[in-house]
Coordinates of C-alpha atoms in Angstrom, one line a residue:
X1 CA 2.4 -9.5 -20.8
X2 CA 3.9 -6.7 -22.7
X3 CA 7.7 -6.3 -23.1
X4 CA 9.7 -3.5 -21.3
X5 CA 9.8 -0.2 -23.1
X6 CA 13.1 0.8 -24.0
X7 CA 12.8 4.3 -23.9
X8 CA 12.4 5.9 -20.6
X9 CA 12.0 9.6 -21.0
X10 CA 9.4 11.4 -23.3
X11 CA 9.9 15.1 -23.5
X12 CA 6.9 17.1 -24.7
X13 CA 6.4 20.9 -24.8
X14 CA 7.2 22.3 -21.4
X15 CA 4.2 24.6 -21.6
X16 CA 1.5 22.6 -22.7
X17 CA -1.8 23.5 -24.3
X18 CA -4.9 21.8 -23.4
X19 CA -4.6 18.1 -23.7
X20 CA -0.7 18.4 -24.4
X21 CA 1.3 17.6 -21.4
X22 CA 4.9 16.3 -20.3
X23 CA 5.6 12.8 -19.6
X24 CA 8.7 11.6 -17.8
X25 CA 9.4 7.9 -16.6
X26 CA 12.1 8.0 -13.9
X27 CA 13.7 4.6 -14.4
X28 CA 16.6 3.4 -16.2
X29 CA 16.7 1.5 -19.5
X30 CA 17.2 -1.9 -17.7
X31 CA 14.1 -1.5 -15.6
X32 CA 11.0 -3.3 -16.2
X33 CA 8.7 -0.9 -17.5
X34 CA 5.5 -2.2 -19.5
X35 CA 4.7 -0.3 -22.7
X36 CA 1.1 -0.5 -21.6
X37 CA 1.7 1.6 -18.5
X38 CA 3.6 4.1 -20.7
X39 CA 0.8 4.3 -23.0
X40 CA -1.6 5.0 -20.1
X41 CA 0.6 7.6 -19.1
X42 CA 0.4 9.4 -22.5
X43 CA -3.5 8.8 -22.3
X44 CA -3.7 10.8 -19.2
X45 CA -1.3 13.5 -20.6
X46 CA -3.9 14.0 -23.4
X47 CA -6.6 14.9 -21.0
X48 CA -7.7 18.5 -20.8
X49 CA -5.8 20.7 -18.2
X50 CA -2.9 18.2 -17.8
X51 CA 0.5 19.8 -17.4
X52 CA 2.9 16.9 -16.3
X53 CA 3.0 13.1 -15.7
X54 CA 5.7 11.9 -13.6
X55 CA 6.0 8.0 -13.7
X56 CA 7.8 6.2 -11.0
X57 CA 10.2 3.1 -11.5
X58 CA 7.4 1.0 -10.0
X59 CA 4.9 2.2 -12.9
X60 CA 2.5 -0.5 -14.1
X61 CA -0.9 -0.4 -15.8
X62 CA -3.9 0.3 -13.8
X63 CA -7.7 0.3 -14.3
X64 CA -8.0 3.6 -16.6
X65 CA -4.8 5.3 -15.1
X66 CA -1.4 4.1 -14.5
X67 CA -0.3 2.9 -11.0
X68 CA 2.9 4.6 -9.8
X69 CA 2.5 8.1 -11.2
X70 CA 2.0 11.6 -10.0
X71 CA -0.2 13.7 -12.4
X72 CA -0.5 17.6 -12.4
X73 CA -3.4 19.2 -13.8
X74 CA -5.3 22.5 -13.8
X75 CA -8.5 20.2 -13.6
X76 CA -9.3 17.7 -10.8
X77 CA -10.0 14.3 -12.0
X78 CA -11.3 11.7 -9.4
X79 CA -10.7 8.7 -11.4
X80 CA -6.8 9.5 -11.4
X81 CA -6.8 8.9 -7.7
X82 CA -8.9 5.8 -8.0
X83 CA -11.3 4.1 -5.5
X84 CA -8.9 3.4 -2.7
X85 CA -8.5 7.0 -1.7
X86 CA -6.2 7.4 1.6
X87 CA -4.3 4.2 0.8
X88 CA -0.8 4.4 2.3
X89 CA 1.9 2.9 4.6
X90 CA 2.6 3.6 8.3
X91 CA 5.4 2.4 10.3
X92 CA 5.3 1.8 14.1
X93 CA 8.2 1.0 16.5
X94 CA 7.6 -2.2 18.3
X95 CA 8.9 -3.3 21.9
X96 CA 9.0 -7.0 22.1
X97 CA 11.7 -9.2 24.0
X98 CA 11.8 -11.9 21.6
X99 CA 10.5 -12.2 18.1
X100 CA 10.0 -15.8 17.1
X101 CA 8.1 -15.8 13.8
X102 CA 6.2 -19.0 14.3
X103 CA 4.8 -18.1 17.8
X104 CA 3.9 -14.4 16.8
X105 CA 2.2 -15.5 13.6
X106 CA -0.2 -17.6 15.6
X107 CA -1.2 -14.7 17.8
X108 CA -2.0 -12.2 14.9
X109 CA -5.8 -11.3 15.3
X110 CA -8.2 -11.7 12.6
X111 CA -8.0 -8.4 10.8
X112 CA -10.6 -9.5 8.3
X113 CA -13.2 -9.1 11.1
X114 CA -14.4 -5.5 11.4
X115 CA -14.4 -3.7 14.9
X116 CA -18.0 -2.9 15.6
X117 CA -18.4 0.1 17.8
X118 CA -21.3 -1.3 19.8
X119 CA -20.5 -5.1 20.1
X120 CA -16.6 -4.4 20.4
X121 CA -16.9 -1.3 22.6
X122 CA -14.6 -2.8 25.2
X123 CA -11.8 -3.6 22.6
X124 CA -8.8 -1.7 23.7
X125 CA -7.8 -0.7 20.3
X126 CA -10.4 2.0 20.3
X127 CA -8.2 4.0 22.5
X128 CA -6.2 5.1 19.5
X129 CA -9.7 7.1 18.0
X130 CA -9.6 10.7 19.1
X131 CA -12.5 13.1 18.0
X132 CA -14.6 10.7 16.1
X133 CA -14.6 8.6 13.0
X134 CA -14.3 10.5 9.6
X135 CA -17.6 10.6 7.6
X136 CA -19.1 8.4 10.4
X137 CA -18.0 5.5 8.2
X138 CA -18.0 2.5 10.5
X139 CA -18.0 -0.2 7.9
X140 CA -14.7 -2.1 7.7
X141 CA -12.9 -0.4 10.7
X142 CA -9.8 -2.2 11.8
X143 CA -9.6 -4.5 8.8
X144 CA -6.6 -4.6 6.3
X145 CA -8.3 -5.3 3.0
X146 CA -7.3 -7.5 0.2
X147 CA -5.0 -7.1 -2.8
X148 CA -1.5 -5.9 -2.0
X149 CA -2.7 -4.5 1.4
X150 CA -0.7 -6.1 4.4
X151 CA 0.3 -5.8 8.1
X152 CA 4.0 -6.9 8.7
X153 CA 6.2 -7.5 11.6
X154 CA 9.6 -6.6 10.5
X155 CA 13.1 -6.1 11.9
X156 CA 15.5 -3.2 10.8
X157 CA 18.2 -4.6 8.7
X158 CA 20.9 -2.7 6.9
X159 CA 21.3 0.8 8.1
X160 CA 22.6 3.2 5.5
X161 CA 22.1 6.4 7.3
X162 CA 22.7 6.0 11.2
X163 CA 22.2 9.6 12.0
X164 CA 18.7 9.8 10.1
X165 CA 17.7 6.5 11.5
X166 CA 18.5 7.4 15.2
X167 CA 16.4 10.6 14.6
X168 CA 13.6 8.3 13.9
X169 CA 14.4 6.2 17.0
X170 CA 15.7 3.3 14.9
X171 CA 18.7 1.1 14.9
X172 CA 19.8 -2.2 13.4
X173 CA 18.0 -5.2 14.9
X174 CA 14.9 -2.9 16.1
X175 CA 11.3 -4.2 15.4
X176 CA 8.7 -2.4 13.6
X177 CA 5.1 -2.9 12.4
X178 CA 4.3 -2.0 8.8
X179 CA 0.7 -1.4 8.0
X180 CA -0.4 -0.9 4.3
X181 CA -4.2 -0.2 3.9
X182 CA -6.7 2.2 2.7
X183 CA -10.2 3.7 3.3
X184 CA -11.8 0.3 2.3
X185 CA -15.4 1.0 1.3
X186 CA -15.4 4.8 1.8
X187 CA -13.2 5.7 -0.9
X188 CA -14.9 3.1 -3.4
X189 CA -18.3 4.7 -2.6
X190 CA -16.9 8.2 -3.3
X191 CA -15.5 7.3 -6.6
X192 CA -18.7 5.2 -7.8
X193 CA -20.9 8.1 -6.7
X194 CA -18.9 10.5 -9.1
X195 CA -18.4 8.1 -11.9
X196 CA -22.1 7.1 -11.8
X197 CA -22.9 10.7 -13.2
X198 CA -19.7 12.0 -14.8
X199 CA -17.7 8.9 -15.8
X200 CA -14.1 9.6 -16.0
X201 CA -14.6 13.3 -16.4
X202 CA -13.6 16.1 -14.0
X203 CA -15.2 17.0 -10.7
X204 CA -17.7 19.6 -11.5
X205 CA -17.3 20.8 -7.9
X206 CA -13.8 20.2 -6.8
X207 CA -14.5 21.6 -3.3
X208 CA -17.5 19.0 -2.5
X209 CA -15.1 16.1 -3.9
X210 CA -12.2 17.3 -1.8
X211 CA -14.1 17.4 1.4
X212 CA -15.1 13.7 0.9
X213 CA -11.7 12.9 -0.3
X214 CA -10.2 14.5 2.8
X215 CA -12.5 12.4 5.1
X216 CA -11.2 9.1 3.2
X217 CA -7.7 10.1 3.6
X218 CA -8.2 10.8 7.5
X219 CA -10.2 7.5 7.6
X220 CA -7.3 5.6 6.0
X221 CA -4.6 7.1 8.5
X222 CA -7.1 6.4 11.5
X223 CA -7.6 2.6 10.1
X224 CA -3.9 2.0 10.0
X225 CA -3.5 3.1 13.7
X226 CA -6.5 0.8 14.7
X227 CA -4.7 -2.1 12.8
X228 CA -1.5 -1.5 14.6
X229 CA -3.3 -1.2 17.8
X230 CA -5.1 -4.6 17.4
X231 CA -1.9 -6.2 16.6
X232 CA -0.1 -4.6 19.4
X233 CA -2.5 -5.8 22.0
X234 CA -2.6 -9.3 20.5
X235 CA 1.2 -9.6 20.7
X236 CA 1.6 -8.1 24.1
X237 CA 2.9 -4.6 23.5
X238 CA 1.5 -1.0 24.1
X239 CA 0.2 0.7 20.7
X240 CA 2.9 3.2 19.7
X241 CA 2.5 6.3 17.6
X242 CA 3.8 5.8 14.1
X243 CA 7.2 6.8 13.1
X244 CA 5.7 7.8 9.6
X245 CA 2.4 7.5 7.9
X246 CA 2.5 8.6 4.3
X247 CA -0.7 8.3 1.8
X248 CA 0.0 7.4 -1.7
X249 CA -3.5 7.7 -3.2
X250 CA -4.6 11.2 -3.0
X251 CA -4.9 14.5 -4.7
X252 CA -3.5 17.8 -3.1
X253 CA -3.8 21.3 -4.4
X254 CA -0.3 22.9 -4.9
X255 CA 0.0 26.5 -6.1
X256 CA -3.3 26.2 -7.7
X257 CA -2.5 22.8 -9.4
X258 CA -4.1 19.6 -8.6
X259 CA -1.5 17.1 -8.2
X260 CA -3.0 13.5 -8.4
X261 CA -1.0 10.6 -6.7
X262 CA -2.1 7.2 -7.7
X263 CA 0.4 4.7 -6.3
X264 CA 3.1 7.4 -5.6
X265 CA 4.2 8.7 -2.2
X266 CA 4.9 12.2 -1.3
X267 CA 8.4 12.9 -1.9
X268 CA 8.9 16.3 -0.7
X269 CA 11.2 16.1 2.2
X270 CA 9.5 13.4 3.9
X271 CA 10.4 9.7 5.2
X272 CA 8.7 7.1 3.2
X273 CA 8.6 3.4 3.4
X274 CA 8.7 1.7 0.1
X275 CA 7.4 -1.7 0.1
X276 CA 9.1 -4.6 -1.2
X277 CA 7.4 -8.1 -1.4
X278 CA 6.6 -10.8 1.2
X279 CA 10.2 -12.3 0.7
X280 CA 12.3 -9.3 -0.1
X281 CA 13.4 -6.3 2.2
X282 CA 11.4 -2.9 2.2
X283 CA 13.4 0.4 2.2
X284 CA 12.8 3.3 4.5
X285 CA 13.9 6.3 2.6
X286 CA 14.4 10.1 2.8
X287 CA 12.6 11.5 -0.2
X288 CA 13.7 14.7 -1.7
X289 CA 11.7 14.8 -5.1
X290 CA 11.1 18.0 -6.9
X291 CA 8.4 19.4 -9.2
X292 CA 9.8 17.4 -12.3
X293 CA 8.8 14.1 -10.2
X294 CA 5.7 15.6 -9.2
X295 CA 7.2 15.9 -5.4
X296 CA 6.7 12.1 -5.5
X297 CA 8.6 8.9 -5.2
X298 CA 7.7 5.3 -5.6
X299 CA 5.4 3.5 -3.2
X300 CA 6.6 -0.1 -3.6
X301 CA 8.1 -2.7 -5.9
X302 CA 5.2 -2.4 -8.5
X303 CA 3.6 -5.3 -10.1
X304 CA 5.5 -7.3 -12.9
X305 CA 2.7 -9.8 -13.6
X306 CA -1.1 -9.4 -13.8
X307 CA -2.9 -11.1 -11.1
X308 CA -4.1 -13.9 -13.6
X309 CA -0.4 -14.4 -14.8
X310 CA 1.0 -14.5 -11.3
X311 CA -1.7 -17.3 -10.5
X312 CA -1.0 -19.3 -13.6
X313 CA 2.7 -19.2 -13.4
X314 CA 2.8 -19.5 -9.5
X315 CA 0.8 -22.6 -9.6
X316 CA 3.2 -24.2 -11.9
X317 CA 6.3 -23.2 -9.9
X318 CA 5.5 -23.1 -6.3
X319 CA 3.6 -24.9 -3.6
X320 CA 1.4 -23.2 -1.1
X321 CA 3.9 -23.9 1.6
X322 CA 6.8 -22.6 -0.4
X323 CA 4.8 -19.2 -0.5
X324 CA 4.0 -19.3 3.2
X325 CA 7.6 -19.4 4.3
X326 CA 9.9 -17.3 2.4
X327 CA 13.5 -17.8 1.3
X328 CA 14.2 -15.1 4.2
X329 CA 12.7 -17.3 6.8
X330 CA 9.7 -15.2 7.4
X331 CA 6.2 -16.5 7.3
X332 CA 3.1 -15.4 5.5
X333 CA -0.3 -15.5 7.2
X334 CA -2.8 -16.1 4.5
X335 CA -5.6 -18.4 4.3
X336 CA -6.6 -17.6 0.8
X337 CA -4.6 -19.5 -1.4
X338 CA -5.3 -17.7 -4.6
X339 CA -4.1 -14.5 -3.0
X340 CA -0.9 -16.3 -2.0
X341 CA 0.0 -16.9 -5.7
X342 CA -1.2 -13.5 -6.8
X343 CA 1.1 -11.9 -4.2
X344 CA 3.9 -14.0 -4.7
X345 CA 7.3 -12.2 -4.5
X346 CA 7.9 -13.2 -8.4
X347 CA 4.9 -11.1 -9.3
X348 CA 6.8 -8.0 -8.5
X349 CA 9.6 -5.9 -9.7
X350 CA 12.9 -6.0 -8.0
X351 CA 12.8 -3.6 -5.2
X352 CA 16.4 -3.2 -5.4
X353 CA 16.2 -1.9 -8.9
X354 CA 13.4 0.6 -8.1
X355 CA 15.4 2.2 -5.2
X356 CA 18.5 2.4 -7.4
X357 CA 16.3 4.3 -10.0
X358 CA 15.2 6.7 -7.4
X359 CA 18.7 7.2 -6.2
X360 CA 20.1 7.7 -9.8
X361 CA 17.4 10.4 -10.3
X362 CA 18.2 12.1 -7.0
X363 CA 14.8 11.6 -5.7
X364 CA 15.4 9.7 -2.4
X365 CA 18.3 8.5 -0.3
X366 CA 18.0 5.0 1.6
X367 CA 18.1 5.2 5.2
X368 CA 17.4 1.6 6.2
X369 CA 16.1 -1.8 5.1
X370 CA 13.3 -3.8 6.8
X371 CA 13.3 -7.6 6.8
X372 CA 10.1 -9.3 7.1
X373 CA 9.4 -11.8 10.0
X374 CA 5.7 -12.1 9.7
X375 CA 3.5 -10.8 7.0
X376 CA -0.2 -10.8 7.6
X377 CA -2.7 -11.0 4.5
X378 CA -5.7 -12.8 5.5
X379 CA -6.6 -15.0 8.6
X380 CA -5.2 -18.7 8.2
X381 CA -8.6 -20.2 9.6
X382 CA -7.1 -23.8 8.5
X383 CA -4.7 -23.6 11.4
X384 CA -7.1 -22.7 14.0
X385 CA -7.9 -25.2 16.8
X386 CA -10.8 -27.5 16.1
X387 CA -12.6 -26.1 19.0
X388 CA -12.7 -22.7 17.4
X389 CA -14.2 -24.2 14.3
X390 CA -17.1 -25.7 16.4
X391 CA -17.6 -22.5 18.1
X392 CA -17.8 -20.8 14.5
X393 CA -20.5 -23.1 13.4
X394 CA -22.5 -22.7 16.5
X395 CA -22.6 -19.1 15.9
X396 CA -23.6 -19.6 12.2
X397 CA -26.3 -22.0 13.4
X398 CA -24.8 -25.0 11.9
X399 CA -25.0 -28.4 13.7

């Protein structure tokens, strides 16, 4: 793995010519920033029409473009948004009398099993769908996905700004549900159709791409509500409206400029949940980032290790059970052992440093922390009753 890059700001001409843009990394010299990620920022800056690349303190290398960056350009580049268009984080208030992690973890529904509009027509979660399904895309509805996606029951921990938290209806000790997911196969299909013809080139018809893109953004938001509703009904509370729902993989048109965000949350006067790891707090912040930061803030802790490195090192240091119960006492529901290692807290940067960098650059103000109680990644089928396994075999036609 590359060593941290020591230099954090890279000033270039403020009025760029074609293929020459400014690049700024909003991180302190002590923060872990891989040189490969910074190199990707400069590769993006060299694209025709690029004006500015703002890299967040959770910056890390991605497939072809950095993750944790806001990229402003006169030209629309679909690959800078990536395949998971509409990915974001929503936070929902939870009303439960008691929150015992062991009991609640056992009651989480199987969020790998999609809701079928016909076979699951009587599922109460459908009540959150108003006005139809964007792009009529029914595949994967109500599923969380893999990678770093999750659904987490958490408790409000430290409150830094009581007045702001109160306006959101939150106080220390309150429960919230955090949902991190995207547009599933829809965004992937949109990017694949573009790259099959144009590769990493610009969108020849921005309007057509944006129409499909906007459908994927709406789909992702709807799916987060469906996920929350499925969990709410399973745990025994009424599905609430989200306190916040911010997308961090999208492009928006601002004053004639395309602002691409890939793993960067909108930071222009909005409330944002910046995700930590399965074993650390997350931070609810009031974002106030300006144009030099691409009107954006970090979206999470950011990976410190590749998935291959996390798997190799994790297996040498941890057992599966150690990763299923975190040092904070929370539980991780995950039947995929490889994913447990890939998503181990040690694979990520320190969320406290990411937040400190945002504060130091006057991009955000912490409002409160959230402390994980149960983090759902994939169903833990191994803990299901034996009768359920027999039922599953019958459904699959096995003896």
